[in-house]
Structure formats: structure tokens, C-alpha cells
Amino acid sequence: MRLNSVAKTVLQRLGLGLITLFIVSIIIFSAVAMLPGDFAKATLGQSATPETVAALQHEIGLDRPPVERYFSWVGKMLKGDFGSSFASRTGYRRTVAEIIAPRLYNTIFLAVMTALIAVPLALGLGIVAALYRNSWFDRVVNTVTLTTISFPEFFIAYMLAFLIISRDTFAGTEFAQSLPAWLAISINWTLNVVPKFPTLANINDETPFWDHVWRAALPSITLTLVIVAHMMRMTRAAILNMLSSPYIDMARLKGMGPMVVVVRHALPNAWAPIVTVVAFNLAYLIVGVVIVEVVFVYPGVGQLMVDAVRSRDVPVVQACALVFAAAYILLNLIADIISIATNPRLLHPR
Amino acid sequence: MTSAEPLIQTTRAHRVRRTRRSRMRMALKNAPLSAWFGMGVILCYVVIALFAPLIAPYRETQVFSEAFAPWSHEFTFGTDQLGRDMLTRLIYGARNTIGIAFITTTFSFAAGMTLGLLAAMYRGWLDQLLSRAVDVLMSIPSLIFALMLLSIFGSSIPSLILIIALLDSTRVFRLARAVGLNVVVMEYVEVAQLRGEGPVWMLRKEILPNVLPPLIAEFGLRFCFVFLTIAALSFLGVGIQPPSADWGSMVRENATLITYGDVTPLLPAGAIALLTVAVNFVVDWFLHSTSGLRDEK
């Protein structure tokens, strides 16, 4: 009986997730259908003959009925064939799958690396800030995070890059020379403490693992700064909300120690909000990844998508959008399922 | 009706009703330092944006012979990659970036709020239809969605405004609907309904005044979000197109300077950051003073 109700809700969520993915795929697919009528003419240029225009339209599939096109698109996609890029020419076909695959690995690498740093850091900071509410620690962390939330990602990224470059250039600037000597020297010394992370993420297939980590360090730190602020504030709010409920007061009044109250009483109910917070922020990473990859020229899906949008290479844009949307939906789905599966009220129904 | 009038007058005599202006003055007197700072910054930005041609030393697209000139007396912050004065571009950038973000937020609010309140008022199939549409739109990250739509429609300012307004109105819709649902069950709304008021009256006179405070705060937050999205898109090179001065694209175009240890590219990025911080401070204070409600974004 008890497994039944949980399993039923989980299955419901799974179904809902699949339906969402289905509708989203239709929207992304109809992107091509929404292309302005003269798209083929526009990409081929002024000198295009009617035959070449018709050929391109046939290649994109604009000459077949939409429903048929959708199912052939989905069918091919499930087999891993995302079609070919508009950048491919006759005799030189570039499939979207072969363009995306190595980049997807890079992006997942960056995201996982960021998550491994950011999630424990944010949860730790959030829990400490909630436990010592209104202490100086809490206030400092709150002000700093409210400020970093308001910063655009590229501002943080360039600030970090600037900091690292200043290691070498600071002593030579007019500003440094206008300062008293002792101050300039101590600033220079402080700057030299910062490790010299590469400001351009130069990565290819042969890059060894630890080199990859080293070169992805700066993008990863930027993303960490962006999402830690969100995650920490939300964790703090979730824990505070939990600690103010009557049953926690009850546990305290029974004479339980603070550790027992948090671990045995607060945590089981706090899992759901915490997991939601983590998933929400990992989903938020998707947006951050696009910008940070462009700043540090990190060869990932985000950068690919931006390049494809600029050159209006719609099949590549579609595939990237589908990858991002699927990741987003999947993360939200996992969060939902975990919060259902850890909900004590559902696990112990009356 | 006639017997009610003296009653109203007597109660009025006892308690002086505060006018809206005096209430505002009282709230301002108690505003914390961060809110004052925020309002000051916003005022500066607005003045700069409105009087850009009078303040700027040169014209928006005036090109000088030296590209990437250093900071000097002639060019306060140097020149950009084409030899245009940086300070002038920053000032005009305020006008373009803030202006477009403001128009977009207004559109998104007009649409989101009207539809949200209508959905709350009529419920039924209209509510279902709109809510499910919003669910789907929100299941794709908005930056990704915006990138996809821009690749189809091309990046022009009208399409930028419409796309972002559409994507952003989903969040306004959710809030307006949620707040509206609490208001439509009130007795005075029911009374108005029984009086036979039309939908426009219901929306404007009965519901809107009571849902306004959270929505005004949301306007500030949404403005920040729209502003950052547009800046990000411009930074990626698919937003506001040259030769219009715009902070996001200014960062991208001058980013190479950073590798020489020059802070100039950080100025437009800092301008964006400062404005969002300022708006956040004001919204934070506003939310605290109008209700206990505070949502962590």
C-alpha cells in the first residue's frame, strides 16, 4: 500500500515529464516551419537559381507536410541522427550529431565539475547561515550573495580574468605607480597569491584529464560564484522555514540536543526543499554555461549554440535547444521524484 | 443612500485620512540606507538616459582616428575598437539598454497581468489553457528559448522586445494569477458581480488596486531579469545590433583589452551590475515595507 502511493505519484510525474518533453520537441521542431518563407533564398544569396532554392527546401524538408516531417525528425533523432548542419555543402556533409558530441562531453564535464564544487559549498554555507541566523557571518554572507546575484555572469567572468591578468600587469600601470610604494607592493603580493589559471580554455580531444580540469578552472569558478549565491540563499530560507515549525519547537522542549533536532527532526523534512534548490540551480547552470563558455572560449554546446544562432544554422540550434531543454526537464523531474520519494508524509501514510 | 452620508462624514471627522502623498513621505522617511542608495543610482541612470545628447561629449557614432586609445583628457575612458569615444558610448548605452529593457518589461507586464487576472477571474477552460501554455513555455530555459527564436526571426530590436516580453510574461502571469485568486473570492468582488459590473470595471476598480503592491515589486525584479537577459543576448552578439551603443555588446567588442590588463571593458559591465544591484535594493525595501512577503529568487 505504502509503496503503491509513492510509485503512483512517481509514475505520474514521469508521464508528465514525458508529455512536457514531447510538447517542447514539437515547439522546437516547428522552429523550422516558422522560418520566413524566403529563408532558402535568403541563405543562398541573391544569385540563387530557382533549382538550388528548391533543392535546399527539399533538403530541409520544407516541401513535405509538417506532421510527416515531425515524425521523421523524431524518429531519426531517437536513432542519434540530428540531421545535417546548414553549413554542410554538397560532397561535404557535416552532421549535427558529429558537431555536437565532443562539445556535449565538454559541457557536461564543466557542469559536473561546477556542481561538485558548488553544491557542498552552498549547502554548507546555507545551513551554517541558517543555524547562526543574524550573526555577523549570516549578514556578511547575505549581503555578498545579494550583490553577486545581481551581477551578470560575464561581469564576474571578466572580473576574475582581469584579476588573474593583473598579476603580471599591475606593477606597470599608472595607477600602481601613483600609489605609495608599500601599498603597490602589497597589492602585487596579494595578486600573486592567485593561481595563474588560464584565461582561455584551450581544450581539444587530446587534452589529458587533469589538464582539462586546470583549463576549465576559471569557467567553473565563475559558474560556482553565480549559483552558490542562489543556492545558499534558498537553502538558508528552506532550513529557516523548517526550523520555525511547531514540531521542531516540540523536539527542543522535549530536551533534545541541537544536533539531534537538526539531523533526526529537521533534515527528513528538509530533503525535499534542498533537493529542489539543488536541481533548480543545476538547471540554472544551463543558462550560465552559455555565457561563460563564450567568455572563456570554452568549446561546449553553449558556445556552439550561440555561433549557430549568429549564422542562423537552424538544425544545430534546434539540436542544442533540445539538449538544453531535455537536461532542464530531466533535472526538474529528478528533483520532483526525489522530493516525493523522501517525503515522510507519503512514505508513512495514515 | 441618504442616511449613509452623514455617517461617513462623522467617521471622517474623527480620523484624518492620510493622502497617498503623505503616506509615501512617511515610508520614505523610514527607508534604509541601501534603499536610498538604490534610488539615487536609479535617478542618476534615468537622468543620464533622458538627457544623453546633452551630457555626452561627442555624438553616438562619431569615429575618431585612434582605435583603443588610452584614457586621456580628450577621451575620458579612451576609445573603442572603431575609435568611438567610450564615455559617449556609455552614456548613449544607458539610453538604449535601459530604454529597451523598460519597454520590454512594460509589454510583458501588460500581457502577463491582464491574462493572469482574467484567468483568476473566469477560471474554467481559459485558466486551464493559459496555465498549461505557460507551463510549457517555462519548461525551456528562457535564454535558450530566446536564442532559438532569435535564430528564426533574426535579431532586430522589435523582435528582441517581443520575444523577451513573451517569455517573461509567463512569470508575471503566474504571479498575477496567484495573487488574483486570493482577491476574487472576497465579498466586495462578489458584490460588484451581483451589481452587474462589466469585466473591465471588475478588473480595474475591484481587483487591480488590491493586487498592485506585490506586482509593483515584481516589476522591479522582472526589470532586472529582462535587463540582464538583453545584456546577455547583446553580449553574445545576437541582441541589440551595432551601431547602436549598448552595454552588453560594448563588453564583448572591447573584451580583448582585458588581456592587456585594461579595466575599460569592465566599465559597461559594471554599469549593468550597478543598476541591477540598485533596483534589487529598492525592491527589497519595498517588499519589506508593503508586506512581510519576501521571495528568494
XYZ file of C-alpha atoms in Angstrom:
647
model
C 0.000 0.000 0.000
C 2.659 2.487 1.017
C 4.899 1.727 -1.934
C 1.862 1.955 -4.139
C 1.036 5.574 -3.443
C 4.640 6.690 -3.855
C 5.060 4.667 -7.023
C 1.832 6.061 -8.405
C 2.891 9.663 -7.854
C 6.344 8.992 -9.272
C 4.842 7.395 -12.363
C 2.509 10.353 -12.739
C 5.448 12.740 -12.660
C 7.358 10.634 -15.143
C 4.410 10.702 -17.519
C 4.049 14.446 -17.088
C 7.743 14.892 -17.816
C 7.471 12.849 -20.979
C 4.464 14.845 -22.142
C 6.338 18.098 -21.496
C 9.338 16.829 -23.433
C 7.027 15.832 -26.277
C 5.392 19.274 -26.451
C 8.752 21.021 -26.169
C 10.103 18.898 -29.018
C 7.121 19.939 -31.142
C 7.821 23.600 -30.385
C 11.493 23.229 -31.203
C 10.640 21.330 -34.345
C 8.159 23.911 -35.564
C 11.038 26.388 -35.390
C 11.887 25.331 -38.924
C 8.291 25.624 -40.040
C 8.200 29.174 -38.674
C 11.154 30.163 -40.825
C 10.221 33.046 -43.087
C 9.102 31.756 -46.497
C 12.097 33.060 -48.378
C 14.562 31.516 -45.940
C 16.135 29.243 -48.537
C 16.522 32.195 -50.879
C 17.951 34.355 -48.112
C 20.634 31.844 -47.079
C 21.652 31.039 -50.626
C 22.006 34.687 -51.561
C 20.894 36.804 -54.468
C 22.396 34.656 -57.211
C 20.444 31.507 -56.277
C 18.606 29.845 -59.141
C 15.085 28.506 -58.536
C 16.512 24.964 -58.798
C 19.022 25.421 -55.975
C 16.343 27.070 -53.831
C 14.049 24.106 -54.425
C 16.912 21.721 -53.663
C 17.628 23.388 -50.337
C 13.927 23.438 -49.482
C 13.792 19.752 -50.245
C 16.841 19.121 -48.095
C 15.383 20.979 -45.121
C 12.148 19.188 -45.903
C 10.010 22.275 -46.384
C 8.200 20.569 -49.258
C 6.600 17.823 -47.160
C 3.606 18.014 -44.799
C 4.568 19.090 -41.249
C 3.219 16.065 -39.372
C 5.164 13.667 -41.534
C 8.275 15.797 -41.152
C 7.897 15.872 -37.373
C 7.715 12.110 -37.025
C 10.638 11.504 -39.363
C 12.621 14.134 -37.385
C 11.809 12.498 -34.049
C 12.427 9.021 -35.428
C 15.847 9.975 -36.743
C 16.681 11.786 -33.543
C 15.951 8.740 -31.418
C 18.491 6.906 -33.572
C 21.001 9.669 -32.909
C 20.638 11.371 -36.285
C 20.009 15.076 -35.755
C 20.180 15.906 -39.469
C 22.922 17.894 -41.100
C 24.103 21.421 -40.469
C 23.239 24.201 -42.917
C 26.976 24.762 -43.073
C 27.420 21.482 -44.955
C 27.705 21.686 -48.726
C 27.385 19.037 -51.402
C 30.129 16.467 -51.004
C 30.969 17.794 -47.539
C 28.181 16.792 -45.213
C 28.514 17.802 -41.590
C 26.014 16.027 -39.405
C 24.749 17.841 -36.343
C 25.482 14.786 -34.202
C 29.178 14.785 -35.028
C 29.417 18.522 -34.330
C 27.624 18.274 -31.001
C 29.013 15.052 -29.499
C 32.504 16.248 -28.408
C 31.078 19.578 -27.256
C 28.418 17.877 -25.190
C 31.147 15.968 -23.370
C 32.965 19.248 -22.630
C 29.829 20.957 -21.365
C 28.885 18.030 -19.140
C 32.458 17.986 -17.840
C 32.205 21.675 -16.927
C 28.757 21.289 -15.370
C 29.712 18.261 -13.275
C 32.918 19.915 -12.116
C 30.992 23.041 -11.101
C 28.305 21.032 -9.340
C 30.909 19.063 -7.368
C 32.369 22.325 -6.041
C 29.211 24.404 -5.737
C 26.644 22.053 -4.192
C 28.541 21.083 -0.996
C 29.808 24.652 -0.596
C 26.360 26.215 -0.934
C 24.610 23.673 1.289
C 27.282 24.082 3.977
C 27.141 27.874 3.870
C 23.345 27.866 3.812
C 22.997 25.538 6.795
C 25.583 27.450 8.841
C 23.953 30.783 7.968
C 20.545 29.417 8.998
C 21.820 27.953 12.280
C 23.604 31.170 13.233
C 20.881 33.482 11.995
C 21.552 37.234 12.326
C 25.165 36.657 13.327
C 27.842 38.693 11.519
C 28.609 35.633 9.405
C 24.995 35.425 8.275
C 24.872 39.132 7.464
C 28.129 39.196 5.518
C 27.188 36.125 3.509
C 23.738 37.565 2.810
C 24.997 40.912 1.570
C 27.682 39.324 -0.594
C 25.262 36.870 -2.161
C 22.579 39.528 -2.806
C 25.240 41.508 -4.667
C 26.580 38.614 -6.732
C 23.049 37.564 -7.693
C 22.609 40.962 -9.308
C 25.799 40.707 -11.346
C 25.639 39.494 -14.930
C 27.667 36.309 -15.452
C 30.047 37.947 -17.877
C 30.862 40.676 -15.368
C 32.004 38.103 -12.813
C 33.873 36.199 -15.523
C 35.777 39.224 -16.766
C 36.483 40.415 -13.239
C 38.162 37.082 -12.495
C 40.066 37.185 -15.780
C 41.142 40.732 -15.042
C 42.315 39.743 -11.584
C 44.492 36.999 -12.993
C 45.936 39.148 -15.736
C 46.653 41.893 -13.198
C 49.206 39.579 -11.613
C 51.566 40.427 -14.425
C 50.414 43.854 -15.492
C 49.547 45.582 -12.202
C 53.066 46.836 -11.375
C 53.318 48.581 -14.735
C 50.018 50.520 -14.561
C 49.866 54.252 -13.861
C 47.507 53.533 -11.016
C 50.087 51.345 -9.266
C 52.771 53.992 -9.714
C 50.530 56.682 -8.235
C 50.100 54.626 -5.044
C 52.642 54.676 -2.225
C 55.316 52.047 -2.816
C 54.418 49.823 0.160
C 50.761 49.660 -0.894
C 51.586 48.826 -4.505
C 53.961 46.090 -3.410
C 51.491 44.532 -1.005
C 48.703 44.593 -3.622
C 51.067 42.984 -6.078
C 51.973 40.361 -3.490
C 48.282 39.624 -2.846
C 47.634 39.287 -6.564
C 50.463 36.802 -6.843
C 48.717 34.514 -4.373
C 46.016 33.916 -7.007
C 46.943 30.831 -9.038
C 47.611 31.614 -12.680
C 44.554 29.924 -14.180
C 44.440 30.030 -17.974
C 42.006 32.762 -19.102
C 41.288 30.979 -22.368
C 40.058 27.414 -22.098
C 42.037 25.824 -24.885
C 40.693 22.289 -24.991
C 40.626 19.578 -27.626
C 40.113 15.820 -27.718
C 43.690 15.038 -26.729
C 43.710 17.210 -23.599
C 44.565 14.944 -20.630
C 42.059 14.797 -17.782
C 43.890 16.919 -15.197
C 44.852 19.449 -17.831
C 41.183 19.663 -18.722
C 40.346 20.341 -15.086
C 43.034 23.007 -14.896
C 41.882 24.771 -18.050
C 38.220 24.585 -17.074
C 39.027 26.044 -13.652
C 38.156 29.655 -14.397
C 34.814 28.963 -16.148
C 33.960 26.609 -13.331
C 34.802 29.141 -10.605
C 32.683 31.767 -12.357
C 29.700 29.434 -12.544
C 30.238 28.411 -8.939
C 30.093 32.037 -7.815
C 26.894 32.562 -9.789
C 24.971 29.561 -8.497
C 26.354 29.365 -4.955
C 24.683 32.688 -4.207
C 21.256 31.445 -5.316
C 21.620 28.017 -3.807
C 22.897 29.258 -0.476
C 20.095 31.795 -0.046
C 17.447 29.244 -0.936
C 18.948 26.600 1.361
C 19.038 29.107 4.183
C 15.398 30.042 3.604
C 14.342 26.384 3.426
C 16.113 25.476 6.669
C 14.814 28.561 8.486
C 11.314 27.738 7.350
C 11.768 24.213 8.671
C 13.269 25.271 11.998
C 10.358 27.588 12.721
C 7.727 24.847 12.524
C 5.989 23.820 15.750
C 7.208 20.221 15.792
C 10.824 21.419 15.969
C 9.932 23.564 18.984
C 8.333 20.479 20.439
C 11.512 18.461 19.953
C 13.549 21.213 21.570
C 11.169 21.418 24.512
C 11.465 17.677 24.976
C 15.131 18.441 25.741
C 16.819 17.113 22.640
C 20.229 18.410 21.695
C 20.561 20.797 18.741
C 22.371 18.173 16.649
C 19.627 15.591 17.173
C 16.952 18.171 16.369
C 18.604 19.025 13.061
C 19.552 15.514 11.977
C 16.579 13.481 13.223
C 13.761 16.001 13.010
C 14.555 18.828 10.609
C 16.539 17.011 7.931
C 13.967 14.364 6.849
C 11.516 17.128 6.002
C 14.197 19.427 4.630
C 15.415 16.998 1.963
C 12.643 17.893 -0.431
C 13.241 21.663 -0.437
C 17.032 21.167 -0.523
C 16.877 18.804 -3.472
C 14.545 21.204 -5.259
C 17.016 24.014 -4.621
C 19.929 21.988 -5.968
C 18.066 20.873 -9.080
C 16.763 24.364 -9.725
C 20.279 25.743 -9.620
C 21.779 22.995 -11.716
C 19.086 23.820 -14.253
C 20.099 27.445 -13.906
C 23.641 26.371 -14.774
C 22.364 25.775 -18.303
C 21.866 29.487 -18.819
C 25.159 30.355 -17.163
C 27.045 27.795 -19.223
C 26.105 29.530 -22.481
C 27.598 32.853 -21.441
C 30.613 31.564 -19.546
C 31.609 29.301 -22.426
C 31.578 32.285 -24.753
C 33.661 34.417 -22.386
C 36.392 31.832 -21.909
C 36.119 30.387 -25.448
C 35.372 27.012 -23.882
C 34.363 24.609 -26.689
C 30.975 23.464 -25.358
C 27.378 23.243 -26.540
C 26.580 26.757 -25.321
C 29.214 28.359 -27.488
C 28.148 26.177 -30.390
C 24.557 27.295 -29.996
C 25.483 30.982 -29.945
C 27.620 30.581 -33.068
C 24.796 28.707 -34.764
C 22.293 31.437 -33.849
C 24.595 34.073 -35.311
C 24.931 32.175 -38.579
C 21.264 31.107 -38.381
C 22.181 27.443 -38.697
C 18.758 26.239 -37.581
C 19.325 22.437 -37.361
C 22.252 22.985 -34.987
C 20.259 25.496 -32.947
C 17.376 23.014 -32.726
C 19.616 20.194 -31.560
C 21.316 22.410 -28.941
C 17.964 23.732 -27.732
C 16.646 20.185 -27.455
C 19.706 19.074 -25.471
C 19.377 22.007 -23.070
C 15.610 21.668 -22.723
C 15.858 17.921 -22.110
C 18.528 18.463 -19.457
C 16.368 21.134 -17.830
C 13.239 18.997 -17.810
C 15.188 15.960 -16.595
C 16.733 17.866 -13.685
C 13.354 19.199 -12.603
C 11.887 15.704 -12.925
C 14.630 14.177 -10.770
C 14.049 16.860 -8.153
C 10.333 16.134 -8.152
C 10.856 12.400 -7.825
C 13.416 12.694 -5.042
C 11.229 15.075 -3.103
C 8.297 12.682 -3.452
C 10.400 9.663 -2.518
C 11.842 11.328 0.591
C 8.605 12.892 1.773
C 7.917 11.309 5.173
C 4.212 12.025 4.853
C 3.971 9.997 1.650
C 6.233 7.227 2.963
C 4.162 6.741 6.100
C 0.561 7.240 5.049
C -2.093 7.007 7.695
C -28.258 56.027 0.481
C -29.063 59.380 2.082
C -28.790 58.009 5.598
C -25.320 56.658 4.929
C -23.820 60.024 4.016
C -23.714 61.712 7.441
C -22.253 58.534 8.882
C -19.326 58.662 6.504
C -18.813 62.325 7.309
C -18.684 61.784 11.027
C -16.153 58.990 10.797
C -14.094 61.174 8.523
C -14.068 63.940 11.111
C -12.610 61.624 13.720
C -9.799 60.204 11.725
C -7.858 62.268 9.237
C -7.362 60.093 6.225
C -3.799 60.088 5.027
C -3.412 61.040 1.412
C -1.305 58.895 -0.822
C 1.427 61.523 -0.863
C 1.727 61.791 2.893
C 1.853 58.013 3.196
C 4.632 57.948 0.643
C 6.550 60.619 2.532
C 6.263 58.590 5.724
C 7.533 55.453 4.026
C 10.450 57.334 2.517
C 11.435 58.742 5.895
C 11.911 55.217 7.232
C 13.765 53.903 4.205
C 17.091 52.240 4.999
C 20.396 53.454 3.591
C 20.548 50.728 0.939
C 17.172 51.824 -0.447
C 18.310 55.458 -0.588
C 21.466 54.377 -2.359
C 19.408 52.363 -4.842
C 17.005 55.219 -5.528
C 19.881 57.652 -6.003
C 21.572 55.366 -8.504
C 18.342 54.767 -10.423
C 17.669 58.517 -10.569
C 21.175 59.141 -11.954
C 20.690 56.486 -14.631
C 17.313 57.902 -15.624
C 18.704 61.442 -15.914
C 21.644 60.214 -17.973
C 19.369 58.169 -20.220
C 16.928 61.031 -20.792
C 19.498 63.771 -21.419
C 22.126 61.658 -23.169
C 22.658 64.044 -26.108
C 23.227 66.973 -23.738
C 25.641 65.154 -21.421
C 27.715 63.178 -23.907
C 30.861 64.951 -25.158
C 30.559 63.541 -28.699
C 27.905 62.035 -30.989
C 26.864 58.387 -30.577
C 28.552 57.067 -33.731
C 31.280 59.690 -34.167
C 34.514 57.871 -35.143
C 37.969 59.192 -34.288
C 41.236 58.164 -35.907
C 42.677 56.221 -32.979
C 41.085 52.887 -32.025
C 41.592 51.571 -28.460
C 43.035 54.932 -27.387
C 44.135 55.048 -23.723
C 42.349 57.157 -21.097
C 43.199 60.803 -21.659
C 41.904 64.324 -21.229
C 40.278 64.234 -24.639
C 38.729 60.754 -24.276
C 37.934 60.234 -20.600
C 37.735 56.435 -20.893
C 39.618 56.092 -24.164
C 38.075 54.914 -27.422
C 36.622 51.563 -28.500
C 37.614 49.145 -31.250
C 36.455 51.509 -34.011
C 37.738 54.684 -32.384
C 34.465 55.875 -30.848
C 34.580 57.719 -27.531
C 33.931 55.251 -24.701
C 32.270 57.733 -22.351
C 29.844 58.850 -25.074
C 29.002 55.233 -25.867
C 28.433 54.521 -22.178
C 26.027 57.458 -21.875
C 24.073 56.545 -25.001
C 24.214 52.927 -23.898
C 22.210 53.889 -20.812
C 19.530 55.252 -23.097
C 19.375 52.230 -25.420
C 19.832 49.402 -22.931
C 17.575 50.754 -20.193
C 15.002 52.040 -22.675
C 14.624 48.720 -24.433
C 14.554 46.782 -21.162
C 11.884 49.122 -19.808
C 9.664 48.847 -22.883
C 10.033 45.046 -22.820
C 9.112 44.834 -19.137
C 6.080 47.065 -19.714
C 4.863 44.834 -22.550
C 5.455 41.700 -20.544
C 3.503 43.179 -17.653
C 0.600 44.403 -19.720
C 0.193 40.943 -21.233
C 1.036 38.829 -18.185
C -1.046 40.826 -15.752
C -4.160 41.084 -17.920
C -4.138 37.394 -18.796
C -3.258 36.344 -15.248
C -6.083 38.351 -13.698
C -8.543 37.206 -16.375
C -7.573 33.598 -15.693
C -8.102 34.160 -11.974
C -11.457 35.824 -12.588
C -13.017 33.394 -15.047
C -11.192 30.147 -14.161
C -12.544 27.272 -16.278
C -11.128 26.471 -19.692
C -9.458 29.863 -20.162
C -7.428 29.356 -16.989
C -6.549 25.777 -17.948
C -5.486 26.747 -21.447
C -3.318 29.680 -20.375
C -1.784 27.870 -17.413
C -0.779 24.832 -19.461
C 0.683 27.075 -22.202
C 2.719 28.887 -19.552
C 3.886 25.562 -18.083
C 5.256 24.529 -21.459
C 6.919 27.885 -22.131
C 8.562 27.758 -18.714
C 9.914 24.259 -19.231
C 12.598 25.609 -21.559
C 15.179 27.961 -20.007
C 14.268 31.412 -21.281
C 17.741 32.314 -22.581
C 17.803 29.136 -24.664
C 14.290 29.790 -25.928
C 15.192 33.380 -26.769
C 18.307 32.232 -28.650
C 16.231 29.778 -30.659
C 13.531 32.300 -31.546
C 16.137 34.929 -32.446
C 17.791 32.493 -34.841
C 14.466 32.164 -36.632
C 13.262 35.749 -36.652
C 16.680 37.383 -36.792
C 17.897 39.888 -34.228
C 16.146 43.180 -34.701
C 15.035 45.403 -31.850
C 11.274 44.802 -32.321
C 11.685 41.022 -32.417
C 14.022 41.177 -29.411
C 11.422 43.148 -27.434
C 8.522 40.895 -28.420
C 10.368 37.612 -27.810
C 11.645 38.570 -24.385
C 8.322 40.136 -23.410
C 6.537 36.907 -24.363
C 8.951 34.697 -22.429
C 8.948 36.956 -19.415
C 5.178 37.454 -19.278
C 4.873 33.778 -18.248
C 6.332 34.600 -14.846
C 4.152 37.691 -14.469
C 1.141 35.581 -15.423
C 1.851 33.051 -12.677
C 2.188 35.710 -10.009
C -0.797 37.771 -11.177
C -2.955 34.651 -11.285
C -1.871 33.500 -7.834
C -2.455 36.904 -6.243
C -5.667 37.392 -8.214
C -7.102 34.090 -6.985
C -6.899 35.350 -3.416
C -8.722 38.546 -4.291
C -11.570 37.240 -6.465
C -13.075 35.280 -3.565
C -13.505 38.469 -1.482
C -17.024 39.673 -0.677
C -16.643 43.053 -2.350
C -15.815 41.355 -5.635
C -18.921 39.245 -5.288
C -20.954 42.367 -4.536
C -19.624 44.053 -7.660
C -20.512 40.970 -9.640
C -24.057 40.998 -8.279
C -24.293 44.706 -9.104
C -23.712 43.607 -12.683
C -20.416 45.343 -13.351
C -18.655 44.572 -16.612
C -15.296 42.781 -16.854
C -13.300 45.983 -17.423
C -14.694 47.591 -14.269
C -14.119 44.400 -12.274
C -10.517 44.243 -13.376
C -9.649 47.921 -12.970
C -11.672 49.001 -9.961
C -12.104 45.880 -7.855
C -9.177 43.548 -8.426
C -6.258 45.637 -9.663
C -5.932 48.015 -6.675
C -5.717 45.041 -4.337
C -3.075 43.099 -6.202
C -0.857 46.052 -7.009
C 1.819 46.053 -4.251
C 3.280 42.580 -4.956
C 3.040 43.256 -8.684
C 4.949 46.540 -8.413
C 7.743 44.770 -6.575
C 7.662 42.076 -9.226
C 8.013 44.784 -11.854
C 11.358 45.745 -10.357
C 12.580 42.146 -10.239
C 11.372 41.411 -13.744
C 13.027 44.585 -14.990
C 16.331 43.333 -13.572
C 15.814 39.972 -15.183
C 14.870 41.416 -18.592
C 17.729 43.887 -18.397
C 20.222 41.110 -17.663
C 18.773 38.871 -20.392
C 19.014 41.618 -23.008
C 22.527 42.478 -21.855
C 23.481 38.804 -22.059
C 21.995 38.422 -25.547
C 23.763 41.575 -26.722
C 26.947 40.307 -25.151
C 26.533 37.096 -27.135
C 26.162 39.218 -30.272
C 22.533 38.355 -31.018
C 20.799 41.165 -29.145
C 20.931 44.889 -29.868
C 22.894 45.300 -33.101
C 25.576 47.863 -33.952
C 25.936 50.770 -34.437
C 23.535 51.390 -31.508
C 25.560 51.847 -28.342
C 24.687 49.139 -25.839
C 26.443 47.952 -22.716
C 26.299 44.235 -23.405
C 27.841 44.441 -26.867
C 30.373 47.040 -25.636
C 31.750 44.461 -23.229
C 32.145 41.894 -25.979
C 33.655 44.275 -28.511
C 36.291 45.581 -26.133
C 36.948 42.345 -24.245
C 40.380 41.898 -25.849
C 41.604 44.900 -23.848
C 41.320 42.812 -20.675
C 44.237 40.646 -21.776
C 46.400 43.780 -21.570
C 45.274 44.498 -18.032
C 42.976 47.372 -19.055
C 39.803 47.855 -16.982
C 37.851 49.699 -19.708
C 35.701 46.677 -20.776
C 34.635 46.269 -17.160
C 33.012 49.723 -17.160
C 29.869 48.832 -19.169
C 29.636 45.500 -17.326
C 29.915 47.398 -14.056
C 27.218 49.825 -15.207
C 24.881 46.867 -15.743
C 25.772 45.359 -12.383
C 25.332 48.642 -10.506
C 21.854 49.233 -11.902
C 20.639 45.725 -11.074
C 22.057 45.968 -7.562
C 20.306 49.326 -7.107
C 16.941 48.023 -8.327
C 17.293 44.961 -6.105
C 17.939 47.132 -3.065
C 14.846 49.243 -3.715
C 12.662 46.191 -4.380
C 13.954 44.539 -1.221
C 12.940 47.539 0.845
C 9.602 47.910 -0.934
C 8.699 44.275 -0.276
C 9.625 44.635 3.366
C 7.578 47.779 3.834
C 4.419 46.728 1.945
C 4.153 43.250 3.384
C 6.135 40.674 5.233
C 6.379 38.844 1.957
C 9.812 38.232 0.518
C 10.541 35.745 -2.142
C 14.015 34.446 -2.652
C 14.565 34.388 -6.375
